[in-house]
Amino acid sequence: VSAMTWAFAPPDPWADPVNVSQGEVTPALPSLTVDSEGRVHALWAEENATSGTVLYYARNEGASDAARWTRPARVLTSAGMARQPDFVTVGERLHAVWSGGTNGSIYYSRAYVRDAYVSGGWETPVPLSGESATGCWPRIVADLGGALHVVYAVPLNEGRGLYYTRSDDAGETWTPPQLILDAAARRWAQVGHPTL
């Protein structure tokens, strides 16, 4: 491109980057969701020297100002380990899943949007996977009827594959995990990173 093209180029449509995590350690990949009022919510994992890996939460208070993020708050953990979070907004609630605990179980919790900023605003984490399952990379979506759907991977060993569970009552109860892709039967060495 010529110098004249650069000189008269329109302004960059992207806002300047904002440090949302504000932590002293490098955060893991975040999960983002948007509520019905256009607020952006972020959930990510950070290693903590005293309490293991925990999930942090922040939200953008106004769609018109990308720099207006709340200060990050420690909100969720499960037996000192919480990683690979994903979450979705349904009405006035946030629904989160992550891999955690000592054996890598898949956990679920929910909070009202207004209470998500404090750890006490989130319900006690509930394991969705079996006790012996080492799950990772859970993904959660909500359908148009409000049902919650979760898939996750068990990457290695005899039970390796992709698993599915759902809740038709806003996270009160969940179906038993169902193997939907048997990686062992297909002779795959490993499986991971599902998406919905």
PDB file of C-alpha atoms in Angstrom:
ATOM      1  CA  VAL A   1       0.000   0.000   0.000  1.00  0.00           C
ATOM      2  CA  SER A   2       1.089   3.529  -0.646  1.00  0.00           C
ATOM      3  CA  ALA A   3       1.908   6.119   1.990  1.00  0.00           C
ATOM      4  CA  MET A   4      -1.221   8.057   0.977  1.00  0.00           C
ATOM      5  CA  THR A   5      -3.399   5.001   1.688  1.00  0.00           C
ATOM      6  CA  TRP A   6      -1.915   4.715   5.187  1.00  0.00           C
ATOM      7  CA  ALA A   7      -2.241   8.454   5.809  1.00  0.00           C
ATOM      8  CA  PHE A   8      -5.973   8.508   5.048  1.00  0.00           C
ATOM      9  CA  ALA A   9      -6.868   5.101   6.461  1.00  0.00           C
ATOM     10  CA  PRO A  10      -9.890   5.026   8.800  1.00  0.00           C
ATOM     11  CA  PRO A  11      -9.182   4.656  12.530  1.00  0.00           C
ATOM     12  CA  ASP A  12      -8.597   1.192  13.925  1.00  0.00           C
ATOM     13  CA  PRO A  13     -12.004  -0.319  14.888  1.00  0.00           C
ATOM     14  CA  TRP A  14     -10.507  -2.262  17.810  1.00  0.00           C
ATOM     15  CA  ALA A  15     -10.116  -0.774  21.283  1.00  0.00           C
ATOM     16  CA  ASP A  16      -6.732  -0.900  22.993  1.00  0.00           C
ATOM     17  CA  PRO A  17      -6.057  -4.139  24.931  1.00  0.00           C
ATOM     18  CA  VAL A  18      -7.054  -4.102  28.614  1.00  0.00           C
ATOM     19  CA  ASN A  19      -5.455  -6.249  31.324  1.00  0.00           C
ATOM     20  CA  VAL A  20      -8.519  -7.963  32.769  1.00  0.00           C
ATOM     21  CA  SER A  21      -6.763 -10.536  34.977  1.00  0.00           C
ATOM     22  CA  GLN A  22      -4.457  -8.037  36.755  1.00  0.00           C
ATOM     23  CA  GLY A  23      -2.699 -10.997  38.378  1.00  0.00           C
ATOM     24  CA  GLU A  24       0.964 -11.630  39.023  1.00  0.00           C
ATOM     25  CA  VAL A  25       0.885 -14.991  37.228  1.00  0.00           C
ATOM     26  CA  THR A  26      -0.054 -15.794  33.666  1.00  0.00           C
ATOM     27  CA  PRO A  27      -3.754 -16.680  33.480  1.00  0.00           C
ATOM     28  CA  ALA A  28      -4.961 -19.677  31.506  1.00  0.00           C
ATOM     29  CA  LEU A  29      -7.284 -19.278  28.529  1.00  0.00           C
ATOM     30  CA  PRO A  30     -10.497 -17.509  29.554  1.00  0.00           C
ATOM     31  CA  SER A  31     -14.076 -18.455  28.854  1.00  0.00           C
ATOM     32  CA  LEU A  32     -16.441 -15.621  27.924  1.00  0.00           C
ATOM     33  CA  THR A  33     -20.213 -15.271  27.901  1.00  0.00           C
ATOM     34  CA  VAL A  34     -22.612 -12.380  27.347  1.00  0.00           C
ATOM     35  CA  ASP A  35     -25.799 -11.827  29.358  1.00  0.00           C
ATOM     36  CA  SER A  36     -29.121 -10.410  28.177  1.00  0.00           C
ATOM     37  CA  GLU A  37     -28.037  -6.860  29.072  1.00  0.00           C
ATOM     38  CA  GLY A  38     -24.881  -7.052  26.955  1.00  0.00           C
ATOM     39  CA  ARG A  39     -22.410  -7.422  29.840  1.00  0.00           C
ATOM     40  CA  VAL A  40     -19.416  -9.619  29.059  1.00  0.00           C
ATOM     41  CA  HIS A  41     -18.411 -12.126  31.764  1.00  0.00           C
ATOM     42  CA  ALA A  42     -14.981 -13.787  31.948  1.00  0.00           C
ATOM     43  CA  LEU A  43     -13.865 -16.882  33.873  1.00  0.00           C
ATOM     44  CA  TRP A  44     -10.281 -18.187  33.889  1.00  0.00           C
ATOM     45  CA  ALA A  45      -7.867 -20.304  35.935  1.00  0.00           C
ATOM     46  CA  GLU A  46      -4.776 -19.050  37.750  1.00  0.00           C
ATOM     47  CA  GLU A  47      -2.214 -20.939  39.800  1.00  0.00           C
ATOM     48  CA  ASN A  48      -2.104 -19.813  43.432  1.00  0.00           C
ATOM     49  CA  ALA A  49       0.817 -20.774  45.700  1.00  0.00           C
ATOM     50  CA  THR A  50      -1.353 -21.266  48.784  1.00  0.00           C
ATOM     51  CA  SER A  51      -4.612 -22.705  47.448  1.00  0.00           C
ATOM     52  CA  GLY A  52      -3.708 -24.434  44.174  1.00  0.00           C
ATOM     53  CA  THR A  53      -5.421 -23.535  40.935  1.00  0.00           C
ATOM     54  CA  VAL A  54      -8.556 -21.433  41.301  1.00  0.00           C
ATOM     55  CA  LEU A  55     -11.064 -19.829  38.946  1.00  0.00           C
ATOM     56  CA  TYR A  56     -11.246 -16.057  38.741  1.00  0.00           C
ATOM     57  CA  TYR A  57     -14.206 -14.018  37.537  1.00  0.00           C
ATOM     58  CA  ALA A  58     -14.594 -10.499  36.158  1.00  0.00           C
ATOM     59  CA  ARG A  59     -17.220  -8.734  34.093  1.00  0.00           C
ATOM     60  CA  ASN A  60     -17.400  -5.744  31.829  1.00  0.00           C
ATOM     61  CA  GLU A  61     -19.898  -3.305  33.277  1.00  0.00           C
ATOM     62  CA  GLY A  62     -20.763  -1.478  30.085  1.00  0.00           C
ATOM     63  CA  ALA A  63     -20.739  -2.444  26.435  1.00  0.00           C
ATOM     64  CA  SER A  64     -19.944   1.169  25.484  1.00  0.00           C
ATOM     65  CA  ASP A  65     -16.653   1.167  27.419  1.00  0.00           C
ATOM     66  CA  ALA A  66     -14.465  -1.891  26.840  1.00  0.00           C
ATOM     67  CA  ALA A  67     -12.088  -0.790  29.615  1.00  0.00           C
ATOM     68  CA  ARG A  68     -14.719  -0.945  32.413  1.00  0.00           C
ATOM     69  CA  TRP A  69     -13.921  -4.380  33.859  1.00  0.00           C
ATOM     70  CA  THR A  70     -14.511  -5.239  37.489  1.00  0.00           C
ATOM     71  CA  ARG A  71     -11.553  -6.214  39.607  1.00  0.00           C
ATOM     72  CA  PRO A  72     -10.980 -10.003  39.327  1.00  0.00           C
ATOM     73  CA  ALA A  73     -12.343 -12.126  42.176  1.00  0.00           C
ATOM     74  CA  ARG A  74     -11.443 -15.678  43.233  1.00  0.00           C
ATOM     75  CA  VAL A  75     -14.714 -17.560  42.977  1.00  0.00           C
ATOM     76  CA  LEU A  76     -14.376 -21.326  42.473  1.00  0.00           C
ATOM     77  CA  THR A  77     -12.109 -24.267  43.163  1.00  0.00           C
ATOM     78  CA  SER A  78     -12.494 -27.979  43.812  1.00  0.00           C
ATOM     79  CA  ALA A  79      -9.991 -29.738  46.088  1.00  0.00           C
ATOM     80  CA  GLY A  80      -7.215 -27.333  45.113  1.00  0.00           C
ATOM     81  CA  MET A  81      -7.597 -27.743  41.356  1.00  0.00           C
ATOM     82  CA  ALA A  82      -9.756 -25.914  38.838  1.00  0.00           C
ATOM     83  CA  ARG A  83      -8.827 -25.580  35.184  1.00  0.00           C
ATOM     84  CA  GLN A  84     -10.280 -25.423  31.674  1.00  0.00           C
ATOM     85  CA  PRO A  85     -13.480 -23.559  32.621  1.00  0.00           C
ATOM     86  CA  ASP A  86     -16.415 -22.932  30.349  1.00  0.00           C
ATOM     87  CA  PHE A  87     -19.642 -21.147  31.179  1.00  0.00           C
ATOM     88  CA  VAL A  88     -22.885 -19.887  29.723  1.00  0.00           C
ATOM     89  CA  THR A  89     -25.567 -17.368  30.679  1.00  0.00           C
ATOM     90  CA  VAL A  90     -29.220 -18.422  30.850  1.00  0.00           C
ATOM     91  CA  GLY A  91     -31.551 -15.657  32.003  1.00  0.00           C
ATOM     92  CA  GLU A  92     -30.133 -14.183  35.209  1.00  0.00           C
ATOM     93  CA  ARG A  93     -27.815 -17.131  35.956  1.00  0.00           C
ATOM     94  CA  LEU A  94     -24.297 -18.116  35.023  1.00  0.00           C
ATOM     95  CA  HIS A  95     -23.638 -21.865  34.696  1.00  0.00           C
ATOM     96  CA  ALA A  96     -19.985 -22.987  34.883  1.00  0.00           C
ATOM     97  CA  VAL A  97     -18.154 -26.285  34.319  1.00  0.00           C
ATOM     98  CA  TRP A  98     -14.457 -27.100  34.768  1.00  0.00           C
ATOM     99  CA  SER A  99     -11.998 -29.905  35.282  1.00  0.00           C
ATOM    100  CA  GLY A 100     -10.776 -30.132  38.857  1.00  0.00           C
ATOM    101  CA  GLY A 101     -10.296 -31.984  42.076  1.00  0.00           C
ATOM    102  CA  THR A 102      -7.600 -34.507  42.840  1.00  0.00           C
ATOM    103  CA  ASN A 103      -8.748 -36.945  40.159  1.00  0.00           C
ATOM    104  CA  GLY A 104      -9.742 -34.509  37.394  1.00  0.00           C
ATOM    105  CA  SER A 105     -13.508 -34.833  37.761  1.00  0.00           C
ATOM    106  CA  ILE A 106     -15.797 -32.479  35.885  1.00  0.00           C
ATOM    107  CA  TYR A 107     -17.515 -29.997  38.204  1.00  0.00           C
ATOM    108  CA  TYR A 108     -20.532 -27.714  37.846  1.00  0.00           C
ATOM    109  CA  SER A 109     -21.681 -24.627  39.729  1.00  0.00           C
ATOM    110  CA  ARG A 110     -24.052 -21.733  39.108  1.00  0.00           C
ATOM    111  CA  ALA A 111     -24.606 -18.205  40.353  1.00  0.00           C
ATOM    112  CA  TYR A 112     -26.948 -15.334  39.753  1.00  0.00           C
ATOM    113  CA  VAL A 113     -25.295 -12.663  37.634  1.00  0.00           C
ATOM    114  CA  ARG A 114     -25.649 -10.140  40.464  1.00  0.00           C
ATOM    115  CA  ASP A 115     -23.841 -12.495  42.908  1.00  0.00           C
ATOM    116  CA  ALA A 116     -21.159 -13.971  40.625  1.00  0.00           C
ATOM    117  CA  TYR A 117     -18.524 -11.507  41.795  1.00  0.00           C
ATOM    118  CA  VAL A 118     -18.120 -13.177  45.207  1.00  0.00           C
ATOM    119  CA  SER A 119     -17.224 -16.790  45.935  1.00  0.00           C
ATOM    120  CA  GLY A 120     -20.237 -17.107  48.269  1.00  0.00           C
ATOM    121  CA  GLY A 121     -22.498 -16.237  45.344  1.00  0.00           C
ATOM    122  CA  TRP A 122     -21.659 -19.521  43.608  1.00  0.00           C
ATOM    123  CA  GLU A 123     -23.305 -22.756  44.697  1.00  0.00           C
ATOM    124  CA  THR A 124     -21.212 -25.608  46.088  1.00  0.00           C
ATOM    125  CA  PRO A 125     -19.520 -27.367  43.150  1.00  0.00           C
ATOM    126  CA  VAL A 126     -21.148 -30.641  42.095  1.00  0.00           C
ATOM    127  CA  PRO A 127     -19.213 -33.413  40.278  1.00  0.00           C
ATOM    128  CA  LEU A 128     -20.801 -34.344  36.949  1.00  0.00           C
ATOM    129  CA  SER A 129     -18.423 -37.136  35.955  1.00  0.00           C
ATOM    130  CA  GLY A 130     -17.986 -40.459  37.703  1.00  0.00           C
ATOM    131  CA  GLU A 131     -15.622 -40.696  40.650  1.00  0.00           C
ATOM    132  CA  SER A 132     -12.960 -42.583  38.695  1.00  0.00           C
ATOM    133  CA  ALA A 133     -13.202 -40.549  35.487  1.00  0.00           C
ATOM    134  CA  THR A 134     -10.344 -38.190  34.699  1.00  0.00           C
ATOM    135  CA  GLY A 135     -12.173 -35.657  32.573  1.00  0.00           C
ATOM    136  CA  CYS A 136     -10.924 -32.570  30.817  1.00  0.00           C
ATOM    137  CA  TRP A 137     -12.033 -29.735  28.558  1.00  0.00           C
ATOM    138  CA  PRO A 138     -15.723 -29.619  29.491  1.00  0.00           C
ATOM    139  CA  ARG A 139     -18.006 -27.503  27.312  1.00  0.00           C
ATOM    140  CA  ILE A 140     -21.471 -26.240  28.251  1.00  0.00           C
ATOM    141  CA  VAL A 141     -24.272 -24.771  26.134  1.00  0.00           C
ATOM    142  CA  ALA A 142     -27.930 -23.998  26.676  1.00  0.00           C
ATOM    143  CA  ASP A 143     -30.583 -24.762  24.086  1.00  0.00           C
ATOM    144  CA  LEU A 144     -33.553 -22.537  23.256  1.00  0.00           C
ATOM    145  CA  GLY A 145     -35.677 -24.322  25.872  1.00  0.00           C
ATOM    146  CA  GLY A 146     -33.149 -23.592  28.620  1.00  0.00           C
ATOM    147  CA  ALA A 147     -31.773 -27.141  28.954  1.00  0.00           C
ATOM    148  CA  LEU A 148     -28.047 -27.321  29.737  1.00  0.00           C
ATOM    149  CA  HIS A 149     -25.809 -29.674  27.746  1.00  0.00           C
ATOM    150  CA  VAL A 150     -22.253 -30.639  28.755  1.00  0.00           C
ATOM    151  CA  VAL A 151     -19.646 -32.653  26.859  1.00  0.00           C
ATOM    152  CA  TYR A 152     -16.182 -33.504  28.140  1.00  0.00           C
ATOM    153  CA  ALA A 153     -13.275 -35.754  27.257  1.00  0.00           C
ATOM    154  CA  VAL A 154     -11.649 -38.601  29.142  1.00  0.00           C
ATOM    155  CA  PRO A 155      -8.400 -38.482  27.182  1.00  0.00           C
ATOM    156  CA  LEU A 156      -6.572 -41.696  28.135  1.00  0.00           C
ATOM    157  CA  ASN A 157      -6.889 -45.284  29.351  1.00  0.00           C
ATOM    158  CA  GLU A 158      -9.741 -47.789  28.960  1.00  0.00           C
ATOM    159  CA  GLY A 159     -12.595 -45.315  29.450  1.00  0.00           C
ATOM    160  CA  ARG A 160     -11.237 -42.782  26.990  1.00  0.00           C
ATOM    161  CA  GLY A 161     -13.782 -41.031  24.862  1.00  0.00           C
ATOM    162  CA  LEU A 162     -16.299 -38.207  24.844  1.00  0.00           C
ATOM    163  CA  TYR A 163     -19.063 -38.064  27.438  1.00  0.00           C
ATOM    164  CA  TYR A 164     -22.362 -36.179  27.551  1.00  0.00           C
ATOM    165  CA  THR A 165     -24.713 -35.129  30.342  1.00  0.00           C
ATOM    166  CA  ARG A 166     -27.655 -32.723  30.481  1.00  0.00           C
ATOM    167  CA  SER A 167     -29.904 -30.870  32.893  1.00  0.00           C
ATOM    168  CA  ASP A 168     -33.497 -29.974  32.098  1.00  0.00           C
ATOM    169  CA  ASP A 169     -34.066 -28.077  35.361  1.00  0.00           C
ATOM    170  CA  ALA A 170     -31.469 -25.259  35.265  1.00  0.00           C
ATOM    171  CA  GLY A 171     -28.716 -27.341  36.851  1.00  0.00           C
ATOM    172  CA  GLU A 172     -30.669 -28.826  39.780  1.00  0.00           C
ATOM    173  CA  THR A 173     -30.188 -32.405  38.543  1.00  0.00           C
ATOM    174  CA  TRP A 174     -28.052 -33.975  35.832  1.00  0.00           C
ATOM    175  CA  THR A 175     -28.354 -37.182  33.814  1.00  0.00           C
ATOM    176  CA  PRO A 176     -25.670 -39.820  34.391  1.00  0.00           C
ATOM    177  CA  PRO A 177     -22.714 -39.258  32.015  1.00  0.00           C
ATOM    178  CA  GLN A 178     -23.187 -41.154  28.754  1.00  0.00           C
ATOM    179  CA  LEU A 179     -20.304 -42.283  26.539  1.00  0.00           C
ATOM    180  CA  ILE A 180     -21.045 -40.815  23.104  1.00  0.00           C
ATOM    181  CA  LEU A 181     -17.717 -41.548  21.416  1.00  0.00           C
ATOM    182  CA  ASP A 182     -15.743 -44.623  22.485  1.00  0.00           C
ATOM    183  CA  ALA A 183     -12.135 -43.786  21.607  1.00  0.00           C
ATOM    184  CA  ALA A 184     -10.865 -47.129  22.943  1.00  0.00           C
ATOM    185  CA  ALA A 185     -13.188 -49.088  20.623  1.00  0.00           C
ATOM    186  CA  ARG A 186     -12.007 -46.952  17.708  1.00  0.00           C
ATOM    187  CA  ARG A 187      -8.402 -47.651  18.757  1.00  0.00           C
ATOM    188  CA  TRP A 188      -7.603 -43.970  19.118  1.00  0.00           C
ATOM    189  CA  ALA A 189      -4.601 -43.358  21.378  1.00  0.00           C
ATOM    190  CA  GLN A 190      -6.249 -40.358  22.977  1.00  0.00           C
ATOM    191  CA  VAL A 191      -9.104 -37.865  22.602  1.00  0.00           C
ATOM    192  CA  GLY A 192      -9.659 -34.299  23.776  1.00  0.00           C
ATOM    193  CA  HIS A 193     -10.927 -30.748  23.208  1.00  0.00           C
ATOM    194  CA  PRO A 194     -14.603 -31.397  22.371  1.00  0.00           C
ATOM    195  CA  THR A 195     -16.868 -28.501  21.445  1.00  0.00           C
ATOM    196  CA  LEU A 196     -20.587 -27.843  21.189  1.00  0.00           C
TER     197      LEU A 196
END
